PDB file of C-alpha atoms in Angstrom:
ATOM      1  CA  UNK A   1     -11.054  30.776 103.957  1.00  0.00           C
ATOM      2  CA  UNK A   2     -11.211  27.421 102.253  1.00  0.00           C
ATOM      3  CA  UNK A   3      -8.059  25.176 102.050  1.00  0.00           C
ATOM      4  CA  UNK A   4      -6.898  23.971  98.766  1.00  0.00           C
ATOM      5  CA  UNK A   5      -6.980  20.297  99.538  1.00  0.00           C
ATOM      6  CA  UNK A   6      -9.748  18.434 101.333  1.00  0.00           C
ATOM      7  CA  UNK A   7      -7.971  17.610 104.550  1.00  0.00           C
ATOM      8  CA  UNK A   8      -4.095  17.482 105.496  1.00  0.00           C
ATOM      9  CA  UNK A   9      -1.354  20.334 106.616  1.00  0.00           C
ATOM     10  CA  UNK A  10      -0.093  23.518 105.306  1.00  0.00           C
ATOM     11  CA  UNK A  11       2.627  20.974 103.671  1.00  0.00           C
ATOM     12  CA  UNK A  12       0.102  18.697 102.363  1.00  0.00           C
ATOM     13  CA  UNK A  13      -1.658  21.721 100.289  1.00  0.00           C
ATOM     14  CA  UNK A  14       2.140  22.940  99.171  1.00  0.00           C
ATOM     15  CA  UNK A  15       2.967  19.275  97.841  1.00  0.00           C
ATOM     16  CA  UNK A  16      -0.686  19.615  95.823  1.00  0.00           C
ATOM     17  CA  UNK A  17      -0.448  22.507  94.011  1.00  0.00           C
ATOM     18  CA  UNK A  18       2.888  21.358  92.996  1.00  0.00           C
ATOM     19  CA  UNK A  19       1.698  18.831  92.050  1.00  0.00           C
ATOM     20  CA  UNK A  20      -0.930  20.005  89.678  1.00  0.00           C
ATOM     21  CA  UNK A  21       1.282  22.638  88.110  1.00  0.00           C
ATOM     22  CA  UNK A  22       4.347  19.738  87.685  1.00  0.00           C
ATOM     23  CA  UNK A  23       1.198  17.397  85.735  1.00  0.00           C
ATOM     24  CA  UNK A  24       0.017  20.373  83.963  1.00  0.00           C
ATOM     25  CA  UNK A  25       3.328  21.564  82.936  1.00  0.00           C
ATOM     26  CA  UNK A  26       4.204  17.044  82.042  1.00  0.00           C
ATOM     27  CA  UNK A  27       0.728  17.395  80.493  1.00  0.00           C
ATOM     28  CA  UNK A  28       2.278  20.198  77.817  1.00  0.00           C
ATOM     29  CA  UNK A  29       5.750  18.765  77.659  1.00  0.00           C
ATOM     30  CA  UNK A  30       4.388  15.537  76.864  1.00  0.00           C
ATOM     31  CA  UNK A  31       2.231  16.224  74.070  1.00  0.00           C
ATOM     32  CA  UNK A  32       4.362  18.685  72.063  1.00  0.00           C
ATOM     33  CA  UNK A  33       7.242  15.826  72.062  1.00  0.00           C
ATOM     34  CA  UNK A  34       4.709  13.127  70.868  1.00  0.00           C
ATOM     35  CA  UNK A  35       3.645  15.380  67.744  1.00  0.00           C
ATOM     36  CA  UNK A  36       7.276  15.898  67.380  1.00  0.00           C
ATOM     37  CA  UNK A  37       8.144  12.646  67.705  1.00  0.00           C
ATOM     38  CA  UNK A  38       5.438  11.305  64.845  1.00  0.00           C
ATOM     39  CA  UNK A  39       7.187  13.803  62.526  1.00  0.00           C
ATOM     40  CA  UNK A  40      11.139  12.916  63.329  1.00  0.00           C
ATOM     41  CA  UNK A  41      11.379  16.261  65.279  1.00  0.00           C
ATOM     42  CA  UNK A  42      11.404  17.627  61.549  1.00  0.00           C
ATOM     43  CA  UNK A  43      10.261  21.241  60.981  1.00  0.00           C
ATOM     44  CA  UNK A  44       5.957  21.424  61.630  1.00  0.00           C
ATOM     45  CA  UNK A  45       3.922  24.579  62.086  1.00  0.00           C
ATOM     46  CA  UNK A  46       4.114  25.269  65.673  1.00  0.00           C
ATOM     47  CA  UNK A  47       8.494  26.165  65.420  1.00  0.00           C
ATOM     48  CA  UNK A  48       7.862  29.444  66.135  1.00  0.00           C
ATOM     49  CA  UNK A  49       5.051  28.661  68.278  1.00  0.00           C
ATOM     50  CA  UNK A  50       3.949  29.544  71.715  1.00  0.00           C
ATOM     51  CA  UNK A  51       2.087  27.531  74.765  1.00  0.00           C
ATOM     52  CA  UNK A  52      -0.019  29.823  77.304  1.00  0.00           C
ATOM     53  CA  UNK A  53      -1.331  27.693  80.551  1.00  0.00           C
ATOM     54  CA  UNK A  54      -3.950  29.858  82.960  1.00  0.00           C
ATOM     55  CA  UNK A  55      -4.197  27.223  85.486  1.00  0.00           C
ATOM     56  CA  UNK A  56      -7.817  27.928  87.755  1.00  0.00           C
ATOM     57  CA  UNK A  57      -8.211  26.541  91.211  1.00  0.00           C
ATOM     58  CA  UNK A  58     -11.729  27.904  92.947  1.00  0.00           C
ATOM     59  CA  UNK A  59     -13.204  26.349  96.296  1.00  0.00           C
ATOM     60  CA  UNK A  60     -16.766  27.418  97.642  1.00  0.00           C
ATOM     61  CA  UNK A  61     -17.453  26.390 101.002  1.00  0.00           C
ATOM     62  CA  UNK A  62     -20.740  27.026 102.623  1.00  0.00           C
ATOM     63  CA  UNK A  63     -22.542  26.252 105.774  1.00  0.00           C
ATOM     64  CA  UNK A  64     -26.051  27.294 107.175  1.00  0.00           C
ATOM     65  CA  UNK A  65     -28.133  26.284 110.439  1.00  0.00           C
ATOM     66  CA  UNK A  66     -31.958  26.137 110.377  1.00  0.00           C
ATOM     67  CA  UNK A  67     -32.808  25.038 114.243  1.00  0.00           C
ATOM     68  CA  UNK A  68     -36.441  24.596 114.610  1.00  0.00           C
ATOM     69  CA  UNK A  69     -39.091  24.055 117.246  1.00  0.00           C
ATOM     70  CA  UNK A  70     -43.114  23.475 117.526  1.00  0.00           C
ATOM     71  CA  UNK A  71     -44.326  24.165 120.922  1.00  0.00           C
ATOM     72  CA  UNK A  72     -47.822  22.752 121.912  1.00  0.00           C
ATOM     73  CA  UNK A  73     -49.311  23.558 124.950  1.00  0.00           C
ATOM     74  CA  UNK A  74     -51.422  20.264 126.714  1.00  0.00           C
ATOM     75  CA  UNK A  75     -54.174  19.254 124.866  1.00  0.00           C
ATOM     76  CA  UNK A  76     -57.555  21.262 125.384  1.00  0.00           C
ATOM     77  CA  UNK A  77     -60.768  19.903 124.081  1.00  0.00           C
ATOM     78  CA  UNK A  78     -61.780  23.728 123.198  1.00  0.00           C
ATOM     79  CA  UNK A  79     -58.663  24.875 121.826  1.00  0.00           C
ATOM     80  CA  UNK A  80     -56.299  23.519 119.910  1.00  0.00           C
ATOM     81  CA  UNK A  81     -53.111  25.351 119.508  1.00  0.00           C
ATOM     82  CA  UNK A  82     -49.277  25.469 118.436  1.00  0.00           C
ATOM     83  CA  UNK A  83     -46.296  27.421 118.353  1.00  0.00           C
ATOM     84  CA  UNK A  84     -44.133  27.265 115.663  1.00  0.00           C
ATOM     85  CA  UNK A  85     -40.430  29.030 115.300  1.00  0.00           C
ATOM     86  CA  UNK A  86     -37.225  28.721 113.702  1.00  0.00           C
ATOM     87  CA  UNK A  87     -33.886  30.601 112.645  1.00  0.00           C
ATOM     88  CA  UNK A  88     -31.366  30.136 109.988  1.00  0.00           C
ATOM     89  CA  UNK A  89     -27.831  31.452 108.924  1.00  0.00           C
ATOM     90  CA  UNK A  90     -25.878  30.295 106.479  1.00  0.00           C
ATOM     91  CA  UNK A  91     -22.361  31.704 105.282  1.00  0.00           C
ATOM     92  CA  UNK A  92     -19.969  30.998 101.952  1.00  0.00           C
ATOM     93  CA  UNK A  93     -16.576  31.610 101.425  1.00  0.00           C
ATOM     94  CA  UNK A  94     -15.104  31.498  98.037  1.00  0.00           C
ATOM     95  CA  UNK A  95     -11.624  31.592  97.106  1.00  0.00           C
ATOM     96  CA  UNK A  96      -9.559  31.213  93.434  1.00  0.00           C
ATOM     97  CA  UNK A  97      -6.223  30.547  92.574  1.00  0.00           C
ATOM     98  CA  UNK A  98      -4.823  31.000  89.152  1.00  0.00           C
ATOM     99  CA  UNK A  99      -1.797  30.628  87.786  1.00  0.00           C
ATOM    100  CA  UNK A 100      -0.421  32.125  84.263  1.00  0.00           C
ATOM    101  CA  UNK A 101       2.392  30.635  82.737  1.00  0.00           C
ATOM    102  CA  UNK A 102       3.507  30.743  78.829  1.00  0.00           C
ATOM    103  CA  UNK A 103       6.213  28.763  76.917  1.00  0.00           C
ATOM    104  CA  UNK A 104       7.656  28.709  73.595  1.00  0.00           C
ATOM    105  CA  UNK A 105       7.476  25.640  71.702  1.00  0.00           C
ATOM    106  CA  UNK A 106      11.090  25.335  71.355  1.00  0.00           C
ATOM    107  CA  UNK A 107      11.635  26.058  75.049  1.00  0.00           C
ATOM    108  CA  UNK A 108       9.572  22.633  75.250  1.00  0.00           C
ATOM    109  CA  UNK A 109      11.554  20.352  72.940  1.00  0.00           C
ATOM    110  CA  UNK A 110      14.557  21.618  74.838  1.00  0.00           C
ATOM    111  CA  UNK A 111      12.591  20.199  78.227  1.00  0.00           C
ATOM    112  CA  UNK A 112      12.560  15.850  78.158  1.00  0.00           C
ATOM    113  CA  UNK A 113       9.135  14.366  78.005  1.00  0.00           C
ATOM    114  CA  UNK A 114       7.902  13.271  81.330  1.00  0.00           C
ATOM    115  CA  UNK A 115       6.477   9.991  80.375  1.00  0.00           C
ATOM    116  CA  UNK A 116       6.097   7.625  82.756  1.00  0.00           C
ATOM    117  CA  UNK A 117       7.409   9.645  85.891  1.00  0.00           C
ATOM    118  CA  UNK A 118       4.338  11.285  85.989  1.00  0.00           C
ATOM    119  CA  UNK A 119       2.135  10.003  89.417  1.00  0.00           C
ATOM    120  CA  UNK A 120      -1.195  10.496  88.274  1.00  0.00           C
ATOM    121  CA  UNK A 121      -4.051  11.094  90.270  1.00  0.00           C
ATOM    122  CA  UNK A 122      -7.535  13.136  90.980  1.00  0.00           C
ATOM    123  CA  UNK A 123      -9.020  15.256  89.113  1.00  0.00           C
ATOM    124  CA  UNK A 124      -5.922  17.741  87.159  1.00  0.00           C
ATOM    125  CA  UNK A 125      -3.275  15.343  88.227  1.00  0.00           C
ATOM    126  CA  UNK A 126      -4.983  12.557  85.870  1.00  0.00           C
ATOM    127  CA  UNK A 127      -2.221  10.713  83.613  1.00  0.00           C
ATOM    128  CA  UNK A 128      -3.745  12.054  80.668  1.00  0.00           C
ATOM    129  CA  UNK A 129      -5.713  15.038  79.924  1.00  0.00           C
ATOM    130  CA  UNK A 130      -6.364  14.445  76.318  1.00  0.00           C
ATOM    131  CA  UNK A 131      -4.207  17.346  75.085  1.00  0.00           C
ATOM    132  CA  UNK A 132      -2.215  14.752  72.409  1.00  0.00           C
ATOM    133  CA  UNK A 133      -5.308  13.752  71.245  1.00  0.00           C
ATOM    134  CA  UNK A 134      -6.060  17.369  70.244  1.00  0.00           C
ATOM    135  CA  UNK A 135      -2.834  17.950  68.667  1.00  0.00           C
ATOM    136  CA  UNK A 136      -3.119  14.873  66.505  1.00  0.00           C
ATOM    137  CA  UNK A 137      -7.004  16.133  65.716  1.00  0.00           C
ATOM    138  CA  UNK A 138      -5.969  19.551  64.337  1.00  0.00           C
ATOM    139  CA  UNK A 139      -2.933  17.537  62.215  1.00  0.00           C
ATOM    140  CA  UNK A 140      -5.741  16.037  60.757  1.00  0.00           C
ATOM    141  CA  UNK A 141      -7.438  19.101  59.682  1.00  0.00           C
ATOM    142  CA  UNK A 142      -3.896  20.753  58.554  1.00  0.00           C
ATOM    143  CA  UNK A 143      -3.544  17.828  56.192  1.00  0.00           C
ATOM    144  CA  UNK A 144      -6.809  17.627  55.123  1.00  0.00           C
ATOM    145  CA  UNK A 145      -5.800  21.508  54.179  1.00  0.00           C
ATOM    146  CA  UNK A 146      -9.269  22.533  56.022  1.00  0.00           C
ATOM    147  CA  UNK A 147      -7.054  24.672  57.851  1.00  0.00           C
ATOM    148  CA  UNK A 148      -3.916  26.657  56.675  1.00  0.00           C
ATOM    149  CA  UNK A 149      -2.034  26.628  60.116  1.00  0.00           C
ATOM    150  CA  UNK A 150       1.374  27.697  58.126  1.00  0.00           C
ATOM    151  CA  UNK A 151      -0.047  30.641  56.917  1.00  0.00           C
ATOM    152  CA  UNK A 152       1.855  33.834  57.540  1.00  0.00           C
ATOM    153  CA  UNK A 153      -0.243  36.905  57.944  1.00  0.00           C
ATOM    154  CA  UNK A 154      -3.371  38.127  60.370  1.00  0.00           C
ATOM    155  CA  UNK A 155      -5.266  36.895  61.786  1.00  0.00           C
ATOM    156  CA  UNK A 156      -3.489  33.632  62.431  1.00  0.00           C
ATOM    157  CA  UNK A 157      -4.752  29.982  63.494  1.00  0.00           C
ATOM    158  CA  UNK A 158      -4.791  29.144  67.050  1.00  0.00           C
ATOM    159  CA  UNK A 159      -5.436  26.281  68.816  1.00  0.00           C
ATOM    160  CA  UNK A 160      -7.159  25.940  72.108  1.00  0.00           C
ATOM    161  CA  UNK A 161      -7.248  23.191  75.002  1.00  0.00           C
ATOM    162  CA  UNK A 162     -10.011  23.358  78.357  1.00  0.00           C
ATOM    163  CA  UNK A 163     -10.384  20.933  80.921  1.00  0.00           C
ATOM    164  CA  UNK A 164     -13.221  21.111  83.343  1.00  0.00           C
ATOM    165  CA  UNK A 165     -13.380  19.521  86.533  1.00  0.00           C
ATOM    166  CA  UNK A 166     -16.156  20.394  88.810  1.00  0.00           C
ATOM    167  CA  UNK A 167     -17.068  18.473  92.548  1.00  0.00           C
ATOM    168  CA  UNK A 168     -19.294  18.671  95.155  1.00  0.00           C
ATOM    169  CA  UNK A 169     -19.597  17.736  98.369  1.00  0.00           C
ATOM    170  CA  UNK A 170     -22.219  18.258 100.839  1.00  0.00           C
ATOM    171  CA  UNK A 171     -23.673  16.915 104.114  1.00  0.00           C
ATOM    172  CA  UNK A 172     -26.175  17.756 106.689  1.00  0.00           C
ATOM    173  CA  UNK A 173     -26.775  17.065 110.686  1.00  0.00           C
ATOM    174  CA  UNK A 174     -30.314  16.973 112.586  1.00  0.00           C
ATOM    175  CA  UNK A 175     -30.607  16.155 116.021  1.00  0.00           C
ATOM    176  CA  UNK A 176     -33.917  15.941 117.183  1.00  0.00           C
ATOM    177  CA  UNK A 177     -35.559  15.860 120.519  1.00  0.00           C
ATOM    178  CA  UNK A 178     -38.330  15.968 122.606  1.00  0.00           C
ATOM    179  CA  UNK A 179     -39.531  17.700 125.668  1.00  0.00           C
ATOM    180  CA  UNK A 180     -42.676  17.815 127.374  1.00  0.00           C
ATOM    181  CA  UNK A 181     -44.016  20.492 125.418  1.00  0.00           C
ATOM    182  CA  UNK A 182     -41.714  21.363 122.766  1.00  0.00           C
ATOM    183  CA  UNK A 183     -40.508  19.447 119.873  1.00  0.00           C
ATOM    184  CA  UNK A 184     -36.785  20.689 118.678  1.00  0.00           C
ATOM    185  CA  UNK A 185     -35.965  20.149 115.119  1.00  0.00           C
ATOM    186  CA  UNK A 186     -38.842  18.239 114.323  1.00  0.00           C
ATOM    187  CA  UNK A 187     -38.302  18.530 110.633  1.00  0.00           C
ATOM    188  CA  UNK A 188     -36.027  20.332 108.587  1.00  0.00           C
ATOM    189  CA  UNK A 189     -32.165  20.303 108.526  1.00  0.00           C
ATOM    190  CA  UNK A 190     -30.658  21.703 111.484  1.00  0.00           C
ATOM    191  CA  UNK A 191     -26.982  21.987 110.039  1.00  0.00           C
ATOM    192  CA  UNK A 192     -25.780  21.834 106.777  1.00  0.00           C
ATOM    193  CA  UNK A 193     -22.506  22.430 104.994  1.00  0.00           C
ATOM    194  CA  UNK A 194     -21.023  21.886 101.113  1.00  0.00           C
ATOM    195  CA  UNK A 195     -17.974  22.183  99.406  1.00  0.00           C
ATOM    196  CA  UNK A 196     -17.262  22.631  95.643  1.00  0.00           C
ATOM    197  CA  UNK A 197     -14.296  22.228  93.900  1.00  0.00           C
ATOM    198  CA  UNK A 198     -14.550  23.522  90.280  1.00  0.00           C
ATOM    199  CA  UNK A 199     -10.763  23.318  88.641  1.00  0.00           C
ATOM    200  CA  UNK A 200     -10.202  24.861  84.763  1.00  0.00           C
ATOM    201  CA  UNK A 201      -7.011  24.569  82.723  1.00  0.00           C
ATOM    202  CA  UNK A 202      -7.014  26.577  79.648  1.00  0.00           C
ATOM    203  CA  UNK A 203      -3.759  25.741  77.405  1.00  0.00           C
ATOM    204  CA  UNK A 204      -3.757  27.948  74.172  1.00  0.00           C
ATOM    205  CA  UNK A 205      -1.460  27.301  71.215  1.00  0.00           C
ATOM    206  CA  UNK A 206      -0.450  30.095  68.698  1.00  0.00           C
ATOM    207  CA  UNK A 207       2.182  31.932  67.041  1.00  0.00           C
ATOM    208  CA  UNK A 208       4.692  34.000  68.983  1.00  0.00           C
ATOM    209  CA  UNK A 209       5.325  37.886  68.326  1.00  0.00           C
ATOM    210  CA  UNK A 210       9.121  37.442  68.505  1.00  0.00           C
ATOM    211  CA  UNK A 211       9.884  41.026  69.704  1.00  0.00           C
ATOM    212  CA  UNK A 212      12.921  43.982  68.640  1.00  0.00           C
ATOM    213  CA  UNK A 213      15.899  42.798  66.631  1.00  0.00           C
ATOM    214  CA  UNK A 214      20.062  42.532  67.723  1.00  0.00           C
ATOM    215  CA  UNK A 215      20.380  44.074  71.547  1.00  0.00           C
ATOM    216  CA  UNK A 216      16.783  45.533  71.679  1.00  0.00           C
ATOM    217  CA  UNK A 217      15.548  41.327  70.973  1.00  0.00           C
ATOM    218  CA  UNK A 218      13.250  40.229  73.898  1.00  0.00           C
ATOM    219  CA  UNK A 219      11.850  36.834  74.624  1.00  0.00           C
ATOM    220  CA  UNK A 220       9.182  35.558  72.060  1.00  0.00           C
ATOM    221  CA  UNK A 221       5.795  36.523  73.453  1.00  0.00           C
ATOM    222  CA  UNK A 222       2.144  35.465  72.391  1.00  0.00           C
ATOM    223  CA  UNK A 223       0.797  36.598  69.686  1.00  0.00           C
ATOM    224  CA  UNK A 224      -2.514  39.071  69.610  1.00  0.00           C
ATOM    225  CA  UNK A 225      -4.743  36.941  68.385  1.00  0.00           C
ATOM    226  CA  UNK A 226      -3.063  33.986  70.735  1.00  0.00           C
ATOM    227  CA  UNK A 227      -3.303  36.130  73.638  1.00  0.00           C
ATOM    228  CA  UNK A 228      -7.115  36.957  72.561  1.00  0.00           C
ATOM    229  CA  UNK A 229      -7.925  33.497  72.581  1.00  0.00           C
ATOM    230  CA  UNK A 230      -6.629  33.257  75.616  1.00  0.00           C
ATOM    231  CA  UNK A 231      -8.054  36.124  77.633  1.00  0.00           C
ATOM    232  CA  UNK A 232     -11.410  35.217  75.395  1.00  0.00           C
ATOM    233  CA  UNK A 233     -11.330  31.666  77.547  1.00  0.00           C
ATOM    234  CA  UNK A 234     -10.488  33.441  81.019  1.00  0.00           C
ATOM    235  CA  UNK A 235     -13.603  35.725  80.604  1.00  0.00           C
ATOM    236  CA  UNK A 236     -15.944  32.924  79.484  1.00  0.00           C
ATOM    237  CA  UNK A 237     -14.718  30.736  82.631  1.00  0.00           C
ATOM    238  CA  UNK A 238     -14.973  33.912  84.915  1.00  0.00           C
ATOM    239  CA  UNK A 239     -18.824  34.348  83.821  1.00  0.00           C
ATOM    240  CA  UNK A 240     -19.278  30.641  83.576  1.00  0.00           C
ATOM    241  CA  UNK A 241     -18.150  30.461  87.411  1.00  0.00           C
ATOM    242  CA  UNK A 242     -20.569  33.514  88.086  1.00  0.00           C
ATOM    243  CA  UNK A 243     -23.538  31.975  86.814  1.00  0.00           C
ATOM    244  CA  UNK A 244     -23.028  28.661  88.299  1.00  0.00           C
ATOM    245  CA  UNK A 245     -22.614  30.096  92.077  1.00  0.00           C
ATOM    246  CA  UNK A 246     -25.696  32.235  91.508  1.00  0.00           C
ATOM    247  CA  UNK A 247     -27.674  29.206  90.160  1.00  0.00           C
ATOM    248  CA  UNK A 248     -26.302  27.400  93.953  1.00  0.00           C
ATOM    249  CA  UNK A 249     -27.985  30.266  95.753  1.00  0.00           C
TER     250      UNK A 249
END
């Protein structure tokens, strides 16, 4: 099965996926306290708010082998003649990670921004991965009032945040050579191999069912219509992921 990271240890893979979840979970943490922040930490529409993350890591390796030889006997001025042959094989392996993690808004104020501790880096561990901007973007429609996201009631607003990273890899070995009669991998690829990284975060904003009252109160959950949103977004990027490796094959 494919590793997680490109080369490296065991450890090296651990320290990544830490990584990612650390500058996904930053990523979150930092955007909620800029809004905040713009509005004096007064009271906005997300309070009783909730943040669901579905964090999806897939890796496709494949490798085939299409040796290859022409065979010509010596030349006849009556007959002229050749032999032909090959074989190929090729294999994939595809494995996905995902990760499911939800917070309540205020469990995020309580949490310090990350700021500038955060390292940066490829693909999800970039610095920045536009989820203020979005925030800010739907304050503009709240105030424009082309969306009521204080509105009590069902079904109500939500607010949803993809990133998409997809990379590929590939490269290909052909040795050719010659013997008296037969030509080995005269054309053609004799070995090939490619790897794909495609890497989804799906962060969905929404109000919070906030569960039984006194001794029977649980921890805020998502709403229905949050948690439709968000399962909505998992199936797309399940089918999404379908089509794509069929189109590869």
């Amino acid at each position: 099965m494919p590793e997680i990271q490109d080369i490296g240890t065991k450890e090296d893979q651990v320290g990544m996926v830490q990584s990612i979840v650390r500058n996904v979970t930053c990523e979150v943490r930092d955007a909620i306290h800029a809004y905040y922040g713009r509005h004096n930490y007064e009271p906005t529409f997300m309070d009783d708010w909730g943040v669901q993350i579905l964090l999806d890591l897939t890796i496709t390796e494949k490798s085939g082998a299409s040796p290859s030889a022409i065979w010509a006997p010596p030349p006849s001025p009556a007959v002229l003649f050749t032999l032909a042959g090959g074989l190929s094989a090729s294999s994939e392996a595809l494995r996905t990670d995902k990760l499911h993690s939800f917070y309540t808004v205020k469990e995020i104020l309580a949490m310090n921004p990350c700021g500038t501790s955060r390292d940066g880096g490829f693909m999800l561990m970039e610095r920045d991965l536009k989820l203020t901007d979005w925030l800010f973007d739907a304050a503009a429609v709240q105030y424009t009032r082309q969306a009521d996201f204080n509105r009590s009631g069902l079904p109500p607003d939500v607010l949803f945040h993809e990133v998409k990273f997809n990379v590929e890899t590939t490269g290909n070995l052909t040795p050719a050579f010659k013997l008296s009669l037969v030509n080995v991998n005269d054309s053609g690829v004799f070995f090939s191999t490619s790897r794909n990284r495609s890497h989804d975060l799906q962060i969905t904003l929404g109000p919070t069912d906030q569960g039984g009252k006194g001794k029977s109160k649980s921890k805020p959950r998502p709403s229905i219509a949050a948690a439709d949103v968000a399962l909505a977004g998992a199936i797309g990027r399940a089918v999404g992921e379908s089509v794509r490796s069929a189109l590869r094959n």
